[in-house]
């Protein structure tokens, strides 16, 4: 079995001063390499949510990769569980596990299951993938935080197409009813789902008005601008007595020229040539994007 | 004399009793707390009672989030909406993650009565039994219900507990010790085995009395843990009595009958006849009328026992 060499670059230690743009490029390259090696997976929605996860894991969240079960940690739930590749990359580069393991995505016996599985891998807060359920579990976690009078925060990421699931609105109603201001939801509003534009398949818009009507505070953000994401989170923390939605305008396939705004890249893997093109698009300034990532070693 | 009480009533009373003993205990309901009897818990520990409203799927997943945060969570609603509507939430969120949530589903079976088929859940054991790592329990009376609630708390991981609406006779004295997961033999017998769960245990005992008058000695088993099944006791009964009748207030497909038939067929084949609902929907009526109409009676169990004996190979 040949295994892709992922490199061991990690950003561990306290958050706050990491180079977020560099990290996001690395995580995007990881996504491309993982999905290419697995020959299946979901690059489009992983790339559109990369900057949100980068900001949360490398700047915002109070966490300790050495103690993934630390009771007072902030929690992140990936309700859009099909974006597992970006979650795995974010966890590995943050220090939860060796980034070399990223290349095992979707292989038999791997801890990196096709969709996140609770208990398989440190840092996974909940099994997700069956759309809508993760958001409900995040509401449960926020309820637990309130019951225990803890001040940790819960972050949940929905896909925009995911909002078509009825259970999402059950959970949105419950979060407002229980005044869960420790809960911040994100929607990765890239506008595309498997069968096409969300507005054509089953229009969930206006998303902001729906959340407001359910009793949430709503922030609009550019999901590819760390300052914009950061301002929205700061406002969420200031908001008392109700949960906050950060509706993030994003581009599906962000960063890879031929994947951007193409619904077809929701759930398909790049071939060898496409991978190289993608890595070139995602190269750090002054490099070709090809180095270690292109090399294969036999194990 | 042991107390006659609906298992749902024993459940609610038990939760209220133990609320102080288990400070991590959280109870959830979906707008049916006065029927499922979780209202008893709400009365004594309102801060740890969470009403999910009429939104069962969300309730199951919220319970998962609470459990992942260190809580022991009991969630209750009618069996139709727990096992039926929320099957996939129980499978994908609770069971696949081994979360510490106890789904205590009430109003199972035909004895819901007048509400009719939309509320009569007769396929829940089959559905829940098909989920890996989910324990499935059906207490036969109030005392056993209380024991199961505590057993569920002591054993980490997801559980489905099936409870009924109607009052059932008391079979066990208060304080009876139950061996977790083990089938209890309520009556010894060597001609045939009656393996029953829930409200059918009492009827199986009555059937055994009828059979005894004809000189047929039936062993009666209370199979209150359907998964994981105590196969040893089932196979011992197959071996020693040579014929089995299963008795459940559930479809004959995939429930207790299925579990026993699979076990016996693979290791010690003997005739297994099933008393239950014959692959059909329920309807409105008084509980006792419906039991009669659908053949869930002591008389019918006794008839099946005689038939099972006649099918034994010489």
Coordinates of C-alpha atoms in Angstrom, one line a residue:
Chain A
X1 CA 0.0 0.0 0.0
X2 CA 1.4 3.4 -0.9
X3 CA 0.8 6.2 1.5
X4 CA 0.9 9.9 0.8
X5 CA 3.4 11.8 2.9
X6 CA 1.6 14.6 4.6
X7 CA 4.5 16.3 6.4
X8 CA 4.5 16.9 10.2
X9 CA 4.0 20.7 10.4
X10 CA 1.8 21.5 13.4
X11 CA 0.7 24.6 15.2
X12 CA 0.4 23.6 18.8
X13 CA 0.4 25.7 22.0
X14 CA -1.7 28.6 22.9
X15 CA -3.8 30.2 20.2
X16 CA -3.7 33.9 19.3
X17 CA -0.6 34.5 17.3
X18 CA -0.7 31.8 14.6
X19 CA -0.4 32.8 10.9
X20 CA -4.0 32.0 10.0
X21 CA -3.7 32.5 6.3
X22 CA -0.7 30.2 6.1
X23 CA -2.5 27.6 8.2
X24 CA -5.6 27.8 6.0
X25 CA -3.5 27.2 2.9
X26 CA -2.0 24.2 4.5
X27 CA -5.3 22.8 5.6
X28 CA -6.7 23.3 2.1
X29 CA -3.7 21.4 0.6
X30 CA -4.4 18.7 3.2
X31 CA -8.0 18.4 2.0
X32 CA -6.9 18.1 -1.6
X33 CA -4.3 15.5 -0.8
X34 CA -6.6 13.5 1.5
X35 CA -9.5 13.3 -0.9
X36 CA -7.1 12.6 -3.8
X37 CA -5.6 9.7 -1.8
X38 CA -9.0 8.4 -0.7
X39 CA -10.3 8.7 -4.3
X40 CA -13.6 9.9 -2.7
X41 CA -14.8 12.5 -0.2
X42 CA -16.1 16.0 -0.1
X43 CA -13.7 18.7 -1.2
X44 CA -16.2 21.5 -2.1
X45 CA -17.7 22.1 1.3
X46 CA -14.5 21.4 3.1
X47 CA -12.8 24.2 1.2
X48 CA -15.7 26.6 1.7
X49 CA -15.6 26.1 5.5
X50 CA -11.8 26.0 5.9
X51 CA -11.4 29.6 7.0
X52 CA -14.2 29.2 9.6
X53 CA -12.5 26.1 11.1
X54 CA -9.1 27.8 10.9
X55 CA -10.3 30.8 12.9
X56 CA -12.0 28.6 15.5
X57 CA -9.3 26.0 16.1
X58 CA -6.3 28.3 15.8
X59 CA -7.5 31.6 17.2
X60 CA -10.8 31.4 19.0
X61 CA -11.5 28.2 20.9
X62 CA -10.3 27.5 24.4
X63 CA -8.9 24.0 24.0
X64 CA -5.9 21.7 24.8
X65 CA -5.0 19.1 22.2
X66 CA -3.1 17.3 24.9
X67 CA -6.3 16.9 26.9
X68 CA -9.0 16.5 24.3
X69 CA -11.6 15.6 27.1
X70 CA -10.8 18.5 29.3
X71 CA -14.3 19.3 30.8
X72 CA -14.0 23.1 30.4
X73 CA -13.0 23.1 26.8
X74 CA -14.9 24.9 24.1
X75 CA -16.6 22.4 21.8
X76 CA -17.0 22.3 18.0
X77 CA -19.6 20.2 16.3
X78 CA -19.4 19.6 12.6
X79 CA -23.1 19.1 11.8
X80 CA -22.2 19.1 8.1
X81 CA -20.3 16.0 8.8
X82 CA -19.4 15.4 5.1
X83 CA -16.8 18.2 5.5
X84 CA -14.8 15.7 7.7
X85 CA -11.6 16.2 5.7
X86 CA -11.2 19.8 6.9
X87 CA -12.1 18.9 10.5
X88 CA -9.4 16.1 10.4
X89 CA -6.9 18.4 8.9
X90 CA -7.6 21.2 11.5
X91 CA -7.3 18.7 14.4
X92 CA -4.1 17.1 13.1
X93 CA -2.3 20.4 12.4
X94 CA -3.5 21.7 15.8
X95 CA -1.7 18.8 17.5
X96 CA -4.5 16.3 18.2
X97 CA -2.8 13.6 16.2
X98 CA 0.0 13.1 13.7
X99 CA -0.8 14.7 10.4
X100 CA 0.8 11.7 8.6
X101 CA -2.4 9.9 9.6
X102 CA -4.5 12.2 7.4
X103 CA -3.6 10.1 4.4
X104 CA -5.6 7.2 5.8
X105 CA -8.9 9.0 5.2
X106 CA -11.7 6.6 4.4
X107 CA -9.5 3.6 4.4
X108 CA -10.6 0.4 6.1
X109 CA -9.4 0.4 9.7
X110 CA -8.7 4.2 9.7
X111 CA -9.7 6.4 12.6
X112 CA -10.5 9.0 9.9
X113 CA -14.0 7.6 9.0
X114 CA -15.8 9.0 6.0
X115 CA -17.9 11.0 8.4
X116 CA -16.7 11.9 11.9
X117 CA -17.2 9.2 14.5
X118 CA -17.2 10.1 18.2
X119 CA -14.8 8.0 20.1
X120 CA -12.6 7.1 17.1
X121 CA -10.4 10.1 17.1
X122 CA -9.5 12.7 19.7
X123 CA -11.2 16.1 19.2
X124 CA -14.3 14.7 17.6
X125 CA -17.1 15.9 19.8
X126 CA -19.9 14.0 18.2
X127 CA -20.7 11.5 15.4
X128 CA -22.2 13.5 12.5
X129 CA -22.9 13.0 8.9
X130 CA -26.6 12.3 9.0
X131 CA -27.6 15.9 8.4
X132 CA -29.3 18.0 11.1
X133 CA -28.4 15.7 14.0
X134 CA -25.1 17.4 14.9
X135 CA -26.8 20.8 15.5
X136 CA -29.3 19.2 17.9
X137 CA -26.4 17.6 19.9
X138 CA -24.7 21.0 20.0
X139 CA -27.9 22.3 21.6
X140 CA -27.7 19.5 24.2
X141 CA -24.1 20.4 24.9
X142 CA -25.1 24.0 25.4
X143 CA -27.9 22.9 27.8
X144 CA -25.3 20.9 29.8
X145 CA -23.1 23.9 30.0
X146 CA -25.9 25.9 31.4
X147 CA -27.0 23.2 33.8
X148 CA -23.4 23.0 35.2
X149 CA -23.0 26.7 35.2
X150 CA -19.8 26.4 33.1
X151 CA -18.7 29.2 30.8
X152 CA -17.4 27.1 27.9
X153 CA -18.8 27.8 24.5
X154 CA -20.3 25.5 21.9
X155 CA -19.8 26.1 18.2
X156 CA -21.7 24.3 15.5
X157 CA -21.4 24.4 11.7
X158 CA -24.3 23.7 9.5
X159 CA -24.3 23.5 5.7
X160 CA -26.7 25.7 3.9
X161 CA -28.4 22.8 2.1
X162 CA -28.5 21.1 5.5
X163 CA -31.1 23.7 6.6
X164 CA -33.6 21.8 4.5
X165 CA -33.7 19.1 7.2
X166 CA -36.7 19.6 9.5
X167 CA -34.7 18.7 12.6
X168 CA -32.5 21.8 12.2
X169 CA -35.5 24.0 12.9
X170 CA -36.5 21.8 15.9
X171 CA -33.1 22.5 17.3
X172 CA -33.1 26.2 16.4
X173 CA -36.4 26.5 18.2
X174 CA -35.1 24.7 21.3
X175 CA -31.9 26.8 21.4
X176 CA -33.8 30.0 21.5
X177 CA -36.4 28.7 23.9
X178 CA -33.7 27.8 26.4
X179 CA -31.8 31.1 25.8
X180 CA -28.6 29.4 25.0
X181 CA -26.3 32.3 24.5
X182 CA -23.3 29.9 25.0
X183 CA -24.2 28.5 21.6
X184 CA -22.9 30.0 18.3
X185 CA -24.1 28.5 15.0
X186 CA -22.4 29.0 11.7
X187 CA -23.9 28.4 8.3
X188 CA -21.5 27.8 5.5
X189 CA -23.5 29.7 2.9
X190 CA -21.9 28.6 -0.3
X191 CA -25.2 28.4 -2.2
X192 CA -24.6 25.0 -3.7
X193 CA -25.8 21.5 -2.8
X194 CA -25.3 18.2 -4.6
X195 CA -28.1 18.7 -7.1
X196 CA -27.4 22.3 -7.8
X197 CA -28.0 25.8 -6.3
X198 CA -29.8 25.7 -3.0
X199 CA -32.3 28.2 -4.3
X200 CA -33.3 25.8 -7.1
X201 CA -33.2 22.5 -5.2
X202 CA -35.2 23.6 -2.1
X203 CA -34.7 27.2 -1.2
X204 CA -33.9 27.7 2.5
X205 CA -33.4 31.4 2.1
X206 CA -33.9 33.9 3.6
X207 CA -31.7 32.2 6.2
X208 CA -31.0 35.3 8.3
X209 CA -34.7 36.2 8.6
X210 CA -35.7 32.6 9.5
X211 CA -33.2 32.5 12.4
X212 CA -34.3 35.9 13.6
X213 CA -37.9 34.8 13.5
X214 CA -36.9 31.8 15.6
X215 CA -35.4 34.2 18.2
X216 CA -31.7 34.1 17.3
X217 CA -29.3 37.0 17.1
X218 CA -27.9 37.0 13.5
X219 CA -24.5 38.2 12.3
X220 CA -23.5 38.3 8.7
X221 CA -19.9 37.6 7.9
X222 CA -17.5 37.0 5.0
X223 CA -16.6 33.4 5.6
X224 CA -13.2 33.9 4.0
X225 CA -12.2 37.0 6.0
X226 CA -10.8 36.2 9.4
X227 CA -11.4 39.8 10.7
X228 CA -15.0 39.5 9.6
X229 CA -15.4 36.1 11.3
X230 CA -13.7 37.4 14.4
X231 CA -16.0 40.5 14.7
X232 CA -19.0 38.3 14.4
X233 CA -17.8 36.0 17.1
X234 CA -17.1 38.9 19.4
X235 CA -20.6 40.2 18.9
X236 CA -22.0 36.7 19.5
X237 CA -20.2 36.7 22.9
X238 CA -21.7 40.0 23.8
X239 CA -25.2 38.8 23.0
X240 CA -27.0 37.6 26.1
X241 CA -30.1 35.6 26.4
X242 CA -30.2 34.1 23.0
X243 CA -28.0 32.1 20.6
X244 CA -26.2 33.7 17.7
X245 CA -26.1 32.6 14.1
X246 CA -23.1 33.7 12.0
X247 CA -24.2 33.4 8.5
X248 CA -21.0 33.1 6.5
X249 CA -21.0 34.0 2.8
X250 CA -18.6 31.5 1.3
X251 CA -17.4 30.1 -2.0
X252 CA -17.7 26.4 -2.5
X253 CA -14.3 24.9 -3.5
X254 CA -12.6 28.2 -2.3
X255 CA -9.0 28.5 -3.3
X256 CA -8.9 26.0 -6.1
X257 CA -9.6 27.7 -9.4
X258 CA -11.5 24.9 -11.1
X259 CA -13.5 23.9 -8.1
X260 CA -14.9 27.3 -7.1
X261 CA -18.6 27.6 -7.4
X262 CA -19.0 24.2 -9.0
X263 CA -21.6 22.0 -7.4
X264 CA -19.9 19.0 -9.1
X265 CA -17.1 19.2 -6.6
X266 CA -19.4 18.6 -3.7
X267 CA -18.5 15.0 -3.5
X268 CA -15.9 14.0 -6.0
X269 CA -12.1 13.5 -5.9
X270 CA -9.5 15.2 -8.1
X271 CA -7.5 13.0 -10.4
X272 CA -3.7 13.3 -10.5
X273 CA -3.5 16.3 -12.8
X274 CA -6.3 18.1 -11.0
X275 CA -4.6 17.5 -7.7
X276 CA -1.4 19.1 -9.0
X277 CA -3.3 22.1 -10.4
X278 CA -5.1 22.5 -7.0
X279 CA -1.9 22.3 -5.1
X280 CA -0.4 25.0 -7.3
X281 CA -3.4 27.2 -6.7
X282 CA -2.9 26.7 -3.0
X283 CA 0.8 27.1 -2.9
X284 CA 2.4 29.4 -0.3
X285 CA 3.7 32.6 -1.9
X286 CA 7.1 32.0 -3.5
X287 CA 6.7 28.2 -3.7
X288 CA 5.3 25.9 -6.3
X289 CA 3.0 24.0 -4.0
X290 CA 4.5 20.7 -5.1
X291 CA 7.1 19.7 -2.5
X292 CA 6.5 16.9 0.0
X293 CA 2.9 16.7 -1.0
X294 CA 3.7 15.3 -4.4
X295 CA 6.0 12.6 -3.1
X296 CA 4.8 9.1 -2.5
X297 CA 6.5 6.6 -0.3
X298 CA 5.9 2.9 0.0
X299 CA 5.1 1.6 3.4
Chain B
X1 CA -49.3 -9.4 47.4
X2 CA -47.2 -7.5 44.9
X3 CA -48.5 -4.2 43.6
X4 CA -50.5 -3.9 40.4
X5 CA -49.3 -0.8 38.6
X6 CA -48.6 0.4 35.0
X7 CA -44.9 0.1 34.2
X8 CA -44.9 3.8 33.1
X9 CA -46.2 4.8 36.6
X10 CA -43.5 2.7 38.3
X11 CA -40.9 4.4 36.0
X12 CA -42.0 7.9 36.9
X13 CA -42.2 7.2 40.5
X14 CA -38.7 5.6 40.5
X15 CA -37.1 8.5 38.7
X16 CA -38.5 10.9 41.3
X17 CA -37.2 8.6 44.1
X18 CA -33.7 8.4 42.8
X19 CA -33.3 12.1 41.7
X20 CA -31.1 13.0 44.7
X21 CA -29.0 9.8 44.5
X22 CA -27.8 10.6 40.9
X23 CA -27.0 14.3 40.6
X24 CA -26.0 13.8 36.9
X25 CA -29.4 12.4 36.0
X26 CA -31.3 14.5 33.5
X27 CA -34.8 13.6 32.3
X28 CA -36.3 14.8 29.0
X29 CA -39.8 14.5 27.5
X30 CA -41.6 15.6 24.4
X31 CA -44.8 17.2 25.8
X32 CA -46.1 13.9 27.2
X33 CA -44.7 14.1 30.7
X34 CA -48.1 13.6 32.3
X35 CA -48.6 10.4 30.3
X36 CA -45.0 9.0 30.4
X37 CA -45.0 10.0 34.1
X38 CA -41.7 11.9 33.9
X39 CA -43.8 14.7 35.4
X40 CA -43.0 12.9 38.7
X41 CA -39.3 13.7 38.2
X42 CA -40.1 17.2 37.1
X43 CA -41.9 17.8 40.4
X44 CA -38.9 17.0 42.5
X45 CA -36.0 18.1 40.2
X46 CA -37.4 20.8 37.9
X47 CA -33.9 22.1 37.1
X48 CA -32.9 18.7 35.6
X49 CA -36.1 18.2 33.6
X50 CA -36.0 19.4 30.0
X51 CA -39.1 19.5 27.9
X52 CA -38.2 19.3 24.2
X53 CA -41.6 20.1 23.0
X54 CA -43.2 18.0 20.3
X55 CA -40.0 17.3 18.5
X56 CA -38.8 13.8 19.3
X57 CA -35.9 13.7 16.8
X58 CA -34.3 16.8 18.3
X59 CA -34.9 15.5 21.8
X60 CA -33.0 12.3 21.1
X61 CA -30.0 14.2 19.7
X62 CA -30.1 16.8 22.4
X63 CA -29.9 14.0 24.9
X64 CA -26.8 12.8 23.0
X65 CA -25.2 16.2 23.5
X66 CA -26.0 16.2 27.2
X67 CA -24.6 12.6 27.6
X68 CA -21.4 13.6 25.8
X69 CA -21.2 16.3 28.5
X70 CA -21.3 13.8 31.3
X71 CA -25.0 13.6 32.0
X72 CA -27.1 10.4 32.4
X73 CA -30.1 11.1 30.3
X74 CA -33.5 9.5 30.3
X75 CA -35.7 10.5 27.4
X76 CA -39.3 9.6 27.3
X77 CA -42.1 9.7 24.8
X78 CA -44.5 7.2 23.3
X79 CA -42.8 4.1 21.8
X80 CA -44.2 5.0 18.4
X81 CA -42.3 8.3 18.3
X82 CA -39.2 7.1 20.1
X83 CA -38.5 3.8 18.3
X84 CA -40.5 4.7 15.2
X85 CA -40.0 8.4 14.3
X86 CA -36.6 8.6 15.9
X87 CA -35.1 5.3 14.8
X88 CA -32.4 6.9 12.9
X89 CA -31.4 9.4 15.6
X90 CA -31.2 6.5 18.1
X91 CA -29.0 4.6 15.5
X92 CA -26.8 7.3 14.2
X93 CA -26.4 9.6 17.1
X94 CA -26.9 7.5 20.3
X95 CA -25.9 4.0 19.5
X96 CA -23.1 4.5 17.1
X97 CA -21.4 6.7 19.6
X98 CA -22.3 4.6 22.7
X99 CA -23.8 7.6 24.4
X100 CA -25.2 7.3 27.9
X101 CA -28.9 7.8 27.0
X102 CA -31.7 5.7 28.2
X103 CA -34.7 5.8 25.9
X104 CA -37.7 4.9 28.1
X105 CA -40.6 4.5 25.7
X106 CA -44.1 4.3 27.1
X107 CA -47.5 3.3 25.6
X108 CA -46.0 0.4 23.7
X109 CA -48.2 -2.2 22.1
X110 CA -52.0 -2.6 21.6
X111 CA -52.9 -1.7 25.2
X112 CA -52.7 1.9 24.3
X113 CA -56.3 1.1 23.5
X114 CA -58.6 3.7 22.3
X115 CA -56.0 5.9 20.6
X116 CA -55.7 3.3 17.9
X117 CA -53.2 2.2 15.3
X118 CA -51.4 5.6 15.0
X119 CA -50.2 5.2 18.6
X120 CA -50.0 1.5 19.0
X121 CA -46.4 0.6 18.5
X122 CA -45.9 -3.1 17.8
X123 CA -42.7 -3.1 15.8
X124 CA -40.4 -1.3 18.3
X125 CA -38.6 -4.4 19.7
X126 CA -37.8 -5.5 16.1
X127 CA -36.5 -2.0 15.2
X128 CA -34.4 -1.5 18.4
X129 CA -33.1 -5.0 18.4
X130 CA -31.6 -4.4 15.0
X131 CA -29.3 -1.6 16.3
X132 CA -25.8 -2.7 17.3
X133 CA -24.8 -1.9 20.9
X134 CA -28.3 -0.9 22.0
X135 CA -29.6 -2.9 24.9
X136 CA -33.4 -3.7 24.7
X137 CA -35.4 -4.3 27.9
X138 CA -39.0 -5.0 28.6
X139 CA -40.0 -5.2 32.3
X140 CA -42.9 -7.3 33.3
X141 CA -44.2 -5.3 36.3
X142 CA -43.5 -2.3 38.5
X143 CA -40.9 -3.8 40.7
X144 CA -38.9 -5.0 37.7
X145 CA -39.2 -1.6 36.1
X146 CA -37.6 0.1 39.0
X147 CA -34.8 -2.4 39.1
X148 CA -34.2 -1.8 35.3
X149 CA -34.1 1.9 35.7
X150 CA -31.3 1.6 38.2
X151 CA -29.5 -1.1 36.2
X152 CA -29.7 1.2 33.2
X153 CA -28.0 4.0 35.2
X154 CA -25.3 1.7 36.5
X155 CA -24.4 0.4 33.1
X156 CA -23.0 3.0 30.7
X157 CA -24.3 3.2 27.2
X158 CA -27.6 3.4 25.4
X159 CA -30.6 1.4 26.4
X160 CA -34.2 1.1 25.1
X161 CA -36.7 0.3 27.8
X162 CA -40.3 -0.6 26.7
X163 CA -43.1 0.5 29.0
X164 CA -46.8 0.1 28.9
X165 CA -49.8 2.3 29.5
X166 CA -52.1 -0.1 31.3
X167 CA -51.9 -1.4 34.8
X168 CA -50.3 -4.9 35.0
X169 CA -50.5 -7.3 37.9
X170 CA -47.5 -7.4 40.3
X171 CA -45.3 -10.4 39.7
X172 CA -42.5 -9.6 42.1
X173 CA -42.3 -8.6 45.7
X174 CA -40.7 -5.2 46.4
X175 CA -37.0 -5.6 46.9
X176 CA -36.7 -8.6 44.6
X177 CA -33.1 -8.9 43.3
X178 CA -32.7 -9.3 39.5
X179 CA -29.6 -10.6 37.9
X180 CA -28.9 -8.1 35.0
X181 CA -29.5 -9.5 31.6
X182 CA -30.4 -12.9 32.9
X183 CA -33.7 -14.6 32.0
X184 CA -35.7 -15.5 35.2
X185 CA -37.4 -18.8 35.3
X186 CA -40.7 -18.2 36.9
X187 CA -42.0 -21.7 36.8
X188 CA -40.2 -25.0 36.1
X189 CA -41.6 -27.4 33.5
X190 CA -40.4 -30.0 31.1
X191 CA -43.0 -30.4 28.4
X192 CA -42.8 -27.0 26.7
X193 CA -41.4 -23.5 27.4
X194 CA -43.4 -20.3 27.4
X195 CA -40.9 -17.4 26.8
X196 CA -42.7 -14.1 27.5
X197 CA -42.0 -10.5 28.0
X198 CA -43.9 -7.5 29.3
X199 CA -47.6 -7.8 30.0
X200 CA -47.5 -11.3 28.4
X201 CA -45.6 -12.8 31.3
X202 CA -48.7 -12.9 33.5
X203 CA -50.7 -14.4 30.7
X204 CA -48.0 -17.0 30.2
X205 CA -48.3 -18.0 33.9
X206 CA -52.1 -18.3 33.5
X207 CA -51.6 -20.5 30.4
X208 CA -49.2 -22.7 32.4
X209 CA -51.9 -23.2 35.0
X210 CA -54.4 -24.2 32.3
X211 CA -51.9 -26.6 30.8
X212 CA -51.1 -28.1 34.1
X213 CA -54.7 -29.1 34.5
X214 CA -54.3 -31.2 31.4
X215 CA -51.0 -32.7 32.7
X216 CA -48.8 -30.6 30.6
X217 CA -46.0 -28.9 32.5
X218 CA -44.8 -25.6 31.0
X219 CA -41.7 -23.8 31.9
X220 CA -42.3 -20.0 32.1
X221 CA -39.4 -17.6 31.3
X222 CA -39.5 -13.9 31.8
X223 CA -37.3 -12.6 29.0
X224 CA -37.0 -9.0 30.1
X225 CA -33.6 -8.3 28.5
X226 CA -34.2 -9.1 24.8
X227 CA -30.8 -7.8 23.8
X228 CA -28.3 -9.0 24.5
X229 CA -30.3 -12.2 24.8
X230 CA -29.5 -14.7 27.5
X231 CA -29.0 -17.4 24.9
X232 CA -27.8 -20.0 27.5
X233 CA -31.1 -20.1 29.2
X234 CA -33.0 -20.1 25.9
X235 CA -31.0 -23.1 24.6
X236 CA -31.3 -24.9 27.9
X237 CA -35.0 -24.6 27.6
X238 CA -34.9 -25.8 24.0
X239 CA -32.9 -28.7 25.0
X240 CA -34.8 -29.7 28.1
X241 CA -38.4 -29.0 27.0
X242 CA -38.1 -29.5 23.2
X243 CA -40.6 -26.8 22.2
X244 CA -41.0 -23.1 22.8
X245 CA -43.9 -20.6 22.5
X246 CA -42.9 -16.9 22.6
X247 CA -45.4 -14.4 23.9
X248 CA -45.2 -10.7 23.3
X249 CA -47.4 -7.7 22.8
X250 CA -45.6 -7.0 19.6
X251 CA -45.6 -8.1 16.0
X252 CA -44.6 -11.8 15.5
X253 CA -41.9 -10.4 13.1
X254 CA -38.5 -9.6 14.5
X255 CA -39.3 -9.2 18.2
X256 CA -38.9 -11.7 21.1
X257 CA -40.1 -14.4 18.8
X258 CA -37.5 -13.5 16.2
X259 CA -34.7 -13.4 18.8
X260 CA -35.7 -16.8 20.3
X261 CA -36.2 -18.4 16.9
X262 CA -32.9 -17.2 15.6
X263 CA -31.1 -18.5 18.7
X264 CA -32.7 -21.9 18.7
X265 CA -32.5 -22.4 14.9
X266 CA -28.7 -21.8 14.9
X267 CA -27.9 -24.1 17.8
X268 CA -30.6 -26.5 18.9
X269 CA -33.5 -26.5 16.5
X270 CA -36.9 -27.2 18.1
X271 CA -40.4 -26.0 17.2
X272 CA -40.8 -22.3 18.1
X273 CA -44.3 -20.9 17.8
X274 CA -45.0 -17.2 18.3
X275 CA -47.9 -15.5 20.0
X276 CA -48.1 -11.9 19.1
X277 CA -49.7 -9.5 16.6
X278 CA -49.9 -11.3 13.2
X279 CA -48.3 -8.7 10.9
X280 CA -51.1 -6.3 11.0
X281 CA -52.1 -2.9 12.3
X282 CA -53.9 -2.3 15.6
X283 CA -57.2 -0.4 16.0
X284 CA -59.2 1.5 18.6
X285 CA -60.8 -0.4 21.4
X286 CA -60.5 -1.2 25.1
X287 CA -57.1 -2.8 25.9
X288 CA -58.7 -6.1 27.1
X289 CA -60.9 -6.3 24.0
X290 CA -58.0 -5.8 21.7
X291 CA -55.9 -8.4 23.5
X292 CA -58.7 -10.9 22.9
X293 CA -59.3 -9.8 19.3
X294 CA -55.6 -10.2 18.4
X295 CA -55.1 -13.4 20.2
X296 CA -53.0 -12.2 23.1
X297 CA -54.6 -14.4 25.7
X298 CA -53.7 -17.2 28.1
X299 CA -56.0 -19.5 26.2
X300 CA -54.3 -18.8 22.9
X301 CA -50.9 -19.3 24.5
X302 CA -52.0 -22.7 25.8
X303 CA -53.3 -23.7 22.4
X304 CA -50.1 -22.8 20.8
X305 CA -48.2 -24.7 23.5
X306 CA -50.1 -27.9 22.6
X307 CA -49.4 -27.3 19.0
X308 CA -45.7 -26.8 19.6
X309 CA -45.6 -30.1 21.6
X310 CA -47.3 -31.9 18.7
X311 CA -44.6 -30.6 16.3
X312 CA -41.7 -32.1 18.3
X313 CA -39.9 -34.7 16.4
X314 CA -40.2 -38.2 17.7

